[in-house]
Coordinates of C-alpha atoms in Angstrom, one line a residue:
M150 CA 120.3 23.2 12.8
K151 CA 117.3 25.3 11.7
V152 CA 115.6 25.3 8.4
V153 CA 115.0 28.8 6.9
S154 CA 113.7 30.2 3.7
T155 CA 115.7 33.3 2.6
G156 CA 114.5 33.2 -1.0
S157 CA 117.7 31.7 -2.3
F158 CA 116.4 28.1 -2.5
D159 CA 115.4 28.4 -6.1
D160 CA 118.8 29.8 -7.1
L161 CA 120.5 26.9 -5.2
Q162 CA 118.3 24.2 -6.8
Q163 CA 119.1 25.7 -10.2
A164 CA 122.8 25.6 -9.4
L165 CA 122.4 21.9 -8.3
T166 CA 120.5 21.1 -11.5
A167 CA 123.3 22.6 -13.6
E168 CA 125.9 20.6 -11.7
F169 CA 123.9 17.4 -12.3
I170 CA 123.9 18.3 -16.0
R171 CA 127.6 19.0 -16.0
A172 CA 128.5 15.8 -14.2
I173 CA 126.3 13.6 -16.4
K174 CA 127.7 15.2 -19.6
A175 CA 131.3 14.7 -18.4
E176 CA 130.7 11.0 -17.8
L177 CA 128.9 10.5 -21.2
E178 CA 131.7 12.3 -23.0
K179 CA 134.2 9.7 -21.8
V180 CA 132.7 7.2 -24.3
D181 CA 132.8 7.5 -28.1
T182 CA 129.3 8.9 -28.6
P183 CA 128.0 11.5 -31.1
D184 CA 127.5 14.9 -29.5
D185 CA 123.8 15.0 -30.2
L186 CA 123.3 11.7 -28.4
V187 CA 125.4 12.9 -25.4
E188 CA 123.1 16.0 -25.2
Q189 CA 119.9 13.9 -25.5
L190 CA 121.1 11.4 -22.9
T191 CA 122.3 14.1 -20.6
G192 CA 118.9 15.7 -20.6
S193 CA 117.0 12.5 -20.2
I194 CA 119.2 11.3 -17.3
A195 CA 119.2 14.6 -15.5
F196 CA 115.4 14.9 -15.9
A197 CA 115.0 11.3 -14.5
V198 CA 117.3 12.0 -11.5
T199 CA 115.8 15.4 -10.6
S200 CA 112.3 14.0 -11.0
V201 CA 113.0 11.3 -8.3
L202 CA 114.5 14.0 -6.0
D203 CA 111.6 16.2 -6.6
D204 CA 109.2 13.4 -5.8
V205 CA 107.3 13.8 -9.1
A206 CA 106.2 10.2 -9.3
G207 CA 106.6 9.1 -5.7
F208 CA 108.3 5.9 -4.6
E209 CA 108.2 3.4 -1.8
A210 CA 110.9 1.9 0.4
D211 CA 110.0 -1.2 2.4
G212 CA 106.4 -0.7 1.4
R213 CA 106.1 2.8 2.8
P214 CA 105.8 5.9 0.7
V215 CA 108.9 8.1 0.8
S216 CA 109.0 11.8 -0.1
P217 CA 112.4 13.4 -0.5
T218 CA 112.8 16.9 0.7
L219 CA 115.8 18.9 -0.6
T220 CA 117.7 21.3 1.7
F221 CA 120.9 23.2 1.3
Q222 CA 123.4 23.9 4.1
T223 CA 124.1 27.6 3.8
S224 CA 126.0 28.0 7.1
D225 CA 127.2 25.9 10.0
E226 CA 123.7 26.1 11.6
T227 CA 121.3 26.9 8.8
L228 CA 119.6 24.8 6.1
E229 CA 117.8 26.6 3.3
G230 CA 114.6 24.8 2.4
A231 CA 111.5 25.3 0.3
G232 CA 109.1 23.9 2.9
G233 CA 108.1 21.1 0.6
N234 CA 109.2 19.4 -2.6
S235 CA 111.8 20.8 -4.9
W236 CA 111.1 21.5 -8.7
M237 CA 114.5 20.9 -10.3
H238 CA 113.1 18.8 -13.1
E239 CA 111.4 22.0 -14.4
Y240 CA 114.9 23.5 -15.0
V241 CA 116.7 20.7 -16.8
Y242 CA 115.7 21.5 -20.3
R243 CA 116.1 25.3 -19.7
L244 CA 119.6 24.8 -18.4
L245 CA 120.7 22.1 -20.8
P246 CA 121.6 24.4 -23.8
A247 CA 124.1 26.4 -21.7
A248 CA 126.0 23.1 -21.0
F249 CA 126.3 22.4 -24.7
E250 CA 127.3 25.8 -26.0
R251 CA 130.1 25.3 -28.5
S252 CA 132.7 27.8 -29.6
S253 CA 132.5 28.7 -33.3

């Protein structure tokens, strides 16, 4: 496998962020919770998860620093990468409203 940068990494990480939001929202909607609380919790949880993946705060495993690096498999032999950390957490609150659009 080879890691490349074709310029689609940002679009892919936004799509993954939107999928995290959708999945978290779906799980929270399974419990009897007011809509505004579901939206607030969805944003908070998605932001926390993406921040860990983006290595915003850093963490350690077995006393050693670990820095996750996000890649996407775009073909059988190609991984799309950014060459460093992702920045999905920056998109959570921009993408959140679309997940909660309600029909009038």
